[in-house]
Coordinates of C-alpha atoms and ligand atoms in Angstrom, one line a residue:
X1 CA 1.2 89.7 71.4
X2 CA 0.9 89.8 67.6
X3 CA 1.8 92.7 65.2
X4 CA 0.4 93.5 61.8
X5 CA 1.9 96.9 61.2
X6 CA 5.7 97.4 61.1
X7 CA 8.0 98.4 58.2
X8 CA 11.1 96.2 58.1
X9 CA 13.6 99.0 57.3
X10 CA 11.8 101.1 60.0
X11 CA 12.6 98.3 62.5
X12 CA 16.3 98.5 61.9
X13 CA 18.3 99.1 65.1
X14 CA 20.5 102.2 64.8
X15 CA 23.4 100.1 66.0
X16 CA 23.0 97.7 63.1
X17 CA 22.6 100.5 60.6
X18 CA 25.8 102.3 61.8
X19 CA 27.7 99.0 61.7
X20 CA 26.7 98.3 58.1
X21 CA 27.3 102.0 57.1
X22 CA 30.9 101.6 58.4
X23 CA 31.3 98.3 56.6
X24 CA 30.2 99.7 53.3
X25 CA 31.7 103.2 53.8
X26 CA 28.3 104.9 53.6
X27 CA 27.9 108.4 55.0
X28 CA 24.7 108.5 57.1
X29 CA 24.8 112.3 57.5
X30 CA 23.1 113.4 60.6
X31 CA 20.3 110.8 60.8
X32 CA 21.8 109.0 63.8
X33 CA 23.0 110.7 67.0
X34 CA 23.9 109.0 70.3
X35 CA 22.3 105.7 69.0
X36 CA 19.0 107.3 68.1
X37 CA 17.5 108.4 64.8
X38 CA 17.1 112.1 64.4
X39 CA 14.2 113.7 62.5
X40 CA 11.7 116.4 63.3
X41 CA 8.5 116.0 61.3
X42 CA 6.8 113.5 58.9
X43 CA 8.9 114.6 55.9
X44 CA 12.2 114.5 57.7
X45 CA 11.2 111.1 59.2
X46 CA 10.6 109.7 55.7
X47 CA 13.9 111.1 54.6
X48 CA 15.8 109.6 57.5
X49 CA 14.0 106.3 56.9
X50 CA 15.0 106.3 53.2
X51 CA 18.7 107.1 54.1
X52 CA 19.0 104.4 56.8
X53 CA 17.5 101.9 54.3
X54 CA 20.5 102.4 52.0
X55 CA 22.9 100.5 54.3
X56 CA 21.3 97.1 53.5
X57 CA 23.3 96.0 50.5
X58 CA 23.0 92.2 50.2
X59 CA 20.6 89.3 50.6
X60 CA 22.4 88.3 53.9
X61 CA 22.0 91.9 55.3
X62 CA 18.3 91.6 54.9
X63 CA 18.3 88.1 56.4
X64 CA 20.1 89.5 59.5
X65 CA 17.6 92.4 59.6
X66 CA 14.5 90.2 59.7
X67 CA 16.1 87.8 62.2
X68 CA 17.1 90.6 64.5
X69 CA 13.6 92.2 64.3
X70 CA 11.6 88.9 64.9
X71 CA 13.9 87.6 67.6
X72 CA 13.4 90.8 69.5
X73 CA 9.6 90.5 69.1
X74 CA 9.7 86.8 70.1
X75 CA 11.7 87.5 73.3
X76 CA 9.0 90.0 74.3
X77 CA 6.3 87.3 73.9
X78 CA 5.1 87.8 70.4
X79 CA 3.5 84.8 68.6
X80 CA 3.0 86.3 65.2
X81 CA 4.3 89.2 63.1
X82 CA 3.7 90.7 59.7
X83 CA 6.1 93.3 58.3
X84 CA 6.0 95.6 55.3
X85 CA 8.7 95.2 52.7
X86 CA 9.5 97.7 50.0
X87 CA 11.3 96.4 46.9
X88 CA 11.8 100.0 45.8
X89 CA 13.9 100.8 48.8
X90 CA 16.0 97.7 48.2
X91 CA 16.4 98.6 44.5
X92 CA 17.8 102.0 45.5
X93 CA 20.7 100.2 47.3
X94 CA 21.3 97.9 44.4
X95 CA 19.5 94.8 45.7
X96 CA 17.0 93.1 43.3
X97 CA 13.5 92.5 44.6
X98 CA 13.9 88.7 44.4
X99 CA 17.1 88.8 46.5
X100 CA 15.6 91.2 48.9
X101 CA 12.5 89.0 49.5
X102 CA 14.6 85.8 49.6
X103 CA 17.0 87.3 52.2
X104 CA 14.0 88.4 54.4
X105 CA 12.4 84.9 54.0
X106 CA 15.7 83.4 55.2
X107 CA 15.6 85.7 58.2
X108 CA 12.0 84.6 59.0
X109 CA 13.0 80.9 58.7
X110 CA 16.0 81.4 61.1
X111 CA 13.8 83.3 63.6
X112 CA 11.1 80.7 63.4
X113 CA 13.6 77.9 64.0
X114 CA 15.2 79.7 67.0
X115 CA 12.1 81.0 68.7
X116 CA 8.9 79.5 67.2
X117 CA 7.6 82.9 66.1
X118 CA 5.5 82.9 62.9
X119 CA 5.7 85.7 60.3
X120 CA 4.6 86.9 56.9
X121 CA 5.5 89.7 54.6
X122 CA 3.4 92.4 52.9
X123 CA 4.8 94.1 49.9
X124 CA 4.2 97.9 49.9
X125 CA 4.3 100.4 47.1
X126 CA 5.6 103.8 48.1
X127 CA 3.0 106.4 47.0
X128 CA 5.4 109.3 46.6
X129 CA 7.4 107.2 44.1
X130 CA 4.3 107.3 41.8
X131 CA 1.6 105.1 40.3
X132 CA 4.0 103.2 38.0
X133 CA 6.3 102.2 40.8
X134 CA 3.4 101.1 43.0
X135 CA 1.9 98.9 40.2
X136 CA 5.4 97.4 39.6
X137 CA 5.5 96.5 43.4
X138 CA 2.0 95.0 43.1
X139 CA 3.1 92.9 40.1
X140 CA 6.1 91.7 42.1
X141 CA 4.0 90.8 45.1
X142 CA 1.6 88.9 42.8
X143 CA 4.4 86.9 41.0
X144 CA 4.7 83.2 41.4
X145 CA 6.6 81.5 44.2
X146 CA 6.8 84.5 46.5
X147 CA 7.7 82.7 49.7
X148 CA 6.0 84.2 52.8
X149 CA 4.5 87.2 50.9
X150 CA 0.8 87.2 51.6
X151 CA -0.3 90.8 51.3
X152 CA 0.0 94.0 49.5
X153 CA -0.2 97.6 50.8
X154 CA 0.5 101.2 50.2
X155 CA 2.8 103.4 52.3
X156 CA 4.7 106.6 51.9
X157 CA 3.7 110.2 51.9
X158 CA -0.1 110.2 52.2
X159 CA -0.2 113.9 51.0
X160 CA 0.9 112.9 47.5
X161 CA -1.5 111.4 44.9
X162 CA -5.1 110.3 45.3
X163 CA -6.1 106.9 46.6
X164 CA -8.0 106.3 43.5
X165 CA -4.7 106.5 41.5
X166 CA -3.7 103.2 43.0
X167 CA -6.9 101.2 42.2
X168 CA -5.2 99.2 39.5
X169 CA -2.3 98.2 41.8
X170 CA -4.7 96.9 44.4
X171 CA -6.7 95.0 41.7
X172 CA -3.5 93.2 40.6
X173 CA -2.9 92.2 44.2
X174 CA -6.5 91.2 44.9
X175 CA -6.6 89.1 41.7
X176 CA -3.5 87.2 43.0
X177 CA -5.3 86.5 46.3
X178 CA -3.2 88.7 48.5
X179 CA -4.6 90.5 51.6
X180 CA -4.9 94.2 51.2
X181 CA -4.0 97.0 53.6
X182 CA -3.5 100.7 52.9
X183 CA -2.1 103.6 54.9
X184 CA -4.7 106.3 55.4
X185 CA -5.9 108.7 58.1
X186 CA -2.5 109.2 59.6
X187 CA -1.2 112.6 58.5
X188 CA -4.4 113.2 56.5
X189 CA -7.9 113.4 57.9
X190 CA -11.0 111.2 57.9
X191 CA -11.6 112.0 54.2
X192 CA -8.5 110.1 53.3
X193 CA -9.8 107.0 55.1
X194 CA -13.1 107.3 53.2
X195 CA -11.2 107.7 49.9
X196 CA -9.1 104.7 50.6
X197 CA -12.1 102.5 51.4
X198 CA -14.0 103.7 48.3
X199 CA -11.0 103.3 46.0
X200 CA -9.6 99.9 47.0
X201 CA -11.9 98.1 49.4
X202 CA -9.1 97.1 51.8
X203 CA -9.3 94.3 54.4
X204 CA -7.3 96.5 56.8
X205 CA -6.2 100.1 57.1
X206 CA -2.8 101.2 58.3
X207 CA -3.5 103.8 61.1
X208 CA -6.9 105.0 60.1
X209 CA -7.2 106.7 63.5
X210 CA -8.3 110.0 62.1
X211 CA -11.5 108.3 60.9
X212 CA -12.6 109.3 64.5
X213 CA -13.2 112.8 63.1
X214 CA -16.3 111.4 61.1
X215 CA -18.9 109.5 63.2
X216 CA -20.7 108.0 60.1
X217 CA -17.4 106.7 58.8
X218 CA -16.5 105.1 62.1
X219 CA -19.9 103.4 62.1
X220 CA -19.3 102.1 58.6
X221 CA -15.8 100.8 59.4
X222 CA -17.3 98.9 62.4
X223 CA -20.2 97.5 60.4
X224 CA -17.9 96.3 57.5
X225 CA -15.4 94.8 60.0
X226 CA -12.5 96.7 58.4
X227 CA -9.5 96.3 60.8
X228 CA -7.5 99.3 61.9
X229 CA -3.7 98.7 62.5
X230 CA -3.3 101.3 65.2
X231 CA 0.2 102.5 66.2
X232 CA -0.3 104.9 69.1
X233 CA 3.5 105.4 69.7
X234 CA 4.0 106.4 66.1
X235 CA 1.0 108.8 66.2
X236 CA 2.4 110.5 69.4
X237 CA 5.9 110.8 68.0
X238 CA 4.6 112.3 64.8
X239 CA 2.5 114.8 66.8
X240 CA -0.9 113.6 65.6
X241 CA -2.0 113.8 69.3
X242 CA -0.2 115.6 72.2
X243 CA -0.6 112.6 74.6
X244 CA -2.1 109.2 75.0
X245 CA -5.1 110.6 76.8
X246 CA -6.0 112.5 73.6
X247 CA -5.5 109.4 71.4
X248 CA -8.7 107.9 69.9
X249 CA -7.7 104.3 70.7
X250 CA -10.3 103.9 73.4
X251 CA -13.1 105.6 71.5
X252 CA -12.4 103.4 68.4
X253 CA -12.8 100.3 70.6
X254 CA -15.9 101.7 72.2
X255 CA -17.4 102.3 68.7
X256 CA -17.0 98.6 67.9
X257 CA -14.1 99.0 65.5
X258 CA -11.7 96.1 65.2
X259 CA -8.3 97.2 66.3
X260 CA -4.8 95.7 66.4
X261 CA -1.6 97.3 67.7
X262 CA 1.7 97.9 65.8
X263 CA 4.9 99.8 66.4
X264 CA 5.2 101.0 62.8
X265 CA 9.0 102.0 62.8
X266 CA 9.9 101.2 66.4
X267 CA 13.4 102.7 66.9
X268 CA 12.5 105.8 64.9
X269 CA 9.6 106.4 67.3
X270 CA 11.4 105.1 70.4
X271 CA 8.8 102.4 70.8
X272 CA 8.3 98.6 70.6
X273 CA 5.3 96.4 70.4
X274 CA 5.4 95.8 74.2
X275 CA 5.5 99.6 74.7
X276 CA 2.4 99.9 72.4
X277 CA 0.5 97.4 74.7
X278 CA 1.7 99.5 77.7
X279 CA 0.4 102.7 76.0
X280 CA -2.9 100.9 75.4
X281 CA -3.1 100.1 79.2
X282 CA -2.4 103.8 79.9
X283 CA -5.2 104.7 77.5
X284 CA -7.6 102.7 79.7
X285 CA -7.7 99.4 77.8
X286 CA -7.9 96.6 80.4
X287 CA -6.2 93.2 80.2
X288 CA -9.0 91.4 78.3
X289 CA -9.2 94.4 75.9
X290 CA -5.5 94.1 75.2
X291 CA -5.8 90.3 74.7
X292 CA -8.6 91.1 72.2
X293 CA -6.1 93.2 70.2
X294 CA -3.9 90.1 69.8
X295 CA -6.8 87.9 68.9
X296 CA -8.0 90.4 66.3
X297 CA -4.5 90.5 64.9
X298 CA -4.5 86.8 64.4
X299 CA -8.0 86.8 63.0
X300 CA -7.1 89.5 60.5
X301 CA -3.7 88.1 59.7
X302 CA -2.9 87.3 56.1
X303 CA -2.2 83.6 56.7
X304 CA -3.7 80.3 55.7
X305 CA -6.5 78.9 57.9
X306 CA -4.4 76.1 59.4
X307 CA -1.8 78.6 60.6
X308 CA -4.5 80.9 62.0
X309 CA -6.1 78.0 64.0
X310 CA -2.7 77.0 65.4
X311 CA -1.9 80.6 66.4
X312 CA -5.3 81.1 68.1
X313 CA -4.7 77.8 70.0
X314 CA -1.2 79.1 71.1
X315 CA -2.7 82.4 72.2
X316 CA -5.5 80.7 74.2
X317 CA -2.9 78.4 75.9
X318 CA -0.6 81.3 76.7
X319 CA -3.6 83.3 78.2
X320 CA -4.7 80.3 80.2
X321 CA -1.3 79.5 81.6
X322 CA -0.8 83.1 82.6
X323 CA -4.2 83.3 84.4
X324 CA -4.5 86.9 83.8
X325 CA -3.0 87.9 80.5
X326 CA 0.4 89.4 81.0
X327 CA 3.4 89.7 78.7
X328 CA 1.9 87.2 76.2
X329 CA -1.2 89.2 75.4
Ligands
ADE1 N1 6.8 104.3 55.8 C1 7.4 104.0 56.9 N2 6.6 104.4 58.0 C2 5.6 105.1 57.5 C3 4.5 105.7 58.1 N3 4.3 105.8 59.4 N4 3.6 106.3 57.2 C4 3.7 106.2 55.9 N5 4.7 105.6 55.3 C5 5.7 105.0 56.1
ZN2 ZN1 3.2 102.4 58.6

């Protein structure tokens, strides 16, 4: 497996979050109950996410978070993972962007050493914090010596601000040679995917599933080879679709769209990358189709070509040694 769409604070195990809250004397309110996050809609999910993020108070806390996340993925058979990092969230808990990214890079190095998993980071701006904050995040991502940061993206509440407002931020990132991805077509419809493509010409789109509502747009996404980072478990948890049979995953694939799978914010949505692959199977994607998701993820990864080649070789070896692709899809 390989994953391109996961928010690092959204991957924080509730047990780790509660332990750090106790250590620092932080009141989490009612966002964790019986070892699960509690929220009821997109807005309360974002609020719970923001509150849980405040427990990470040092470089070492972030190293631990990244190692925990990547070790979990590696033990499920994941070769490669990208995750979103948000300097604005770290700043809110008093950690400077440099220390935040350095801690996470240390976590990646530890997980790589222990398990062989490869990983990179994508800085995201948070759109509901405003254009200025997003441009600041882009300048941070574009700065010199940003170890393991290879992409820039936009997350947060899609209902706030127009995609075009963030053009400059994406230009800063593009000029620095970073890969570009943007959340769209999640809580908003196909028009938000069209607007995102027109405004920032991204390499990939976070979610994008609601593009299915516009046949001409789907044809264009397929023709341009724009990759969709699809997170079915997140979409079901947030109520975009009532069940996996109604989810557009299979129709996107049938339309020739390049698709990868991600868990988005796994414990918030009671999912994992392995569970996303199982959901895809339930949606009628066969084993070669699921293997193709992993291959697409590696082909669309924001990595240097040598790393990409090595990852493809590892994937082919894993698929061969398994005969039929199993846990290491
Ligand atoms: N930040 C964390 N998870 C997110 C999601 N699913 N959509 C938008 N912003 C997010
Ligand atoms: Zn996301």
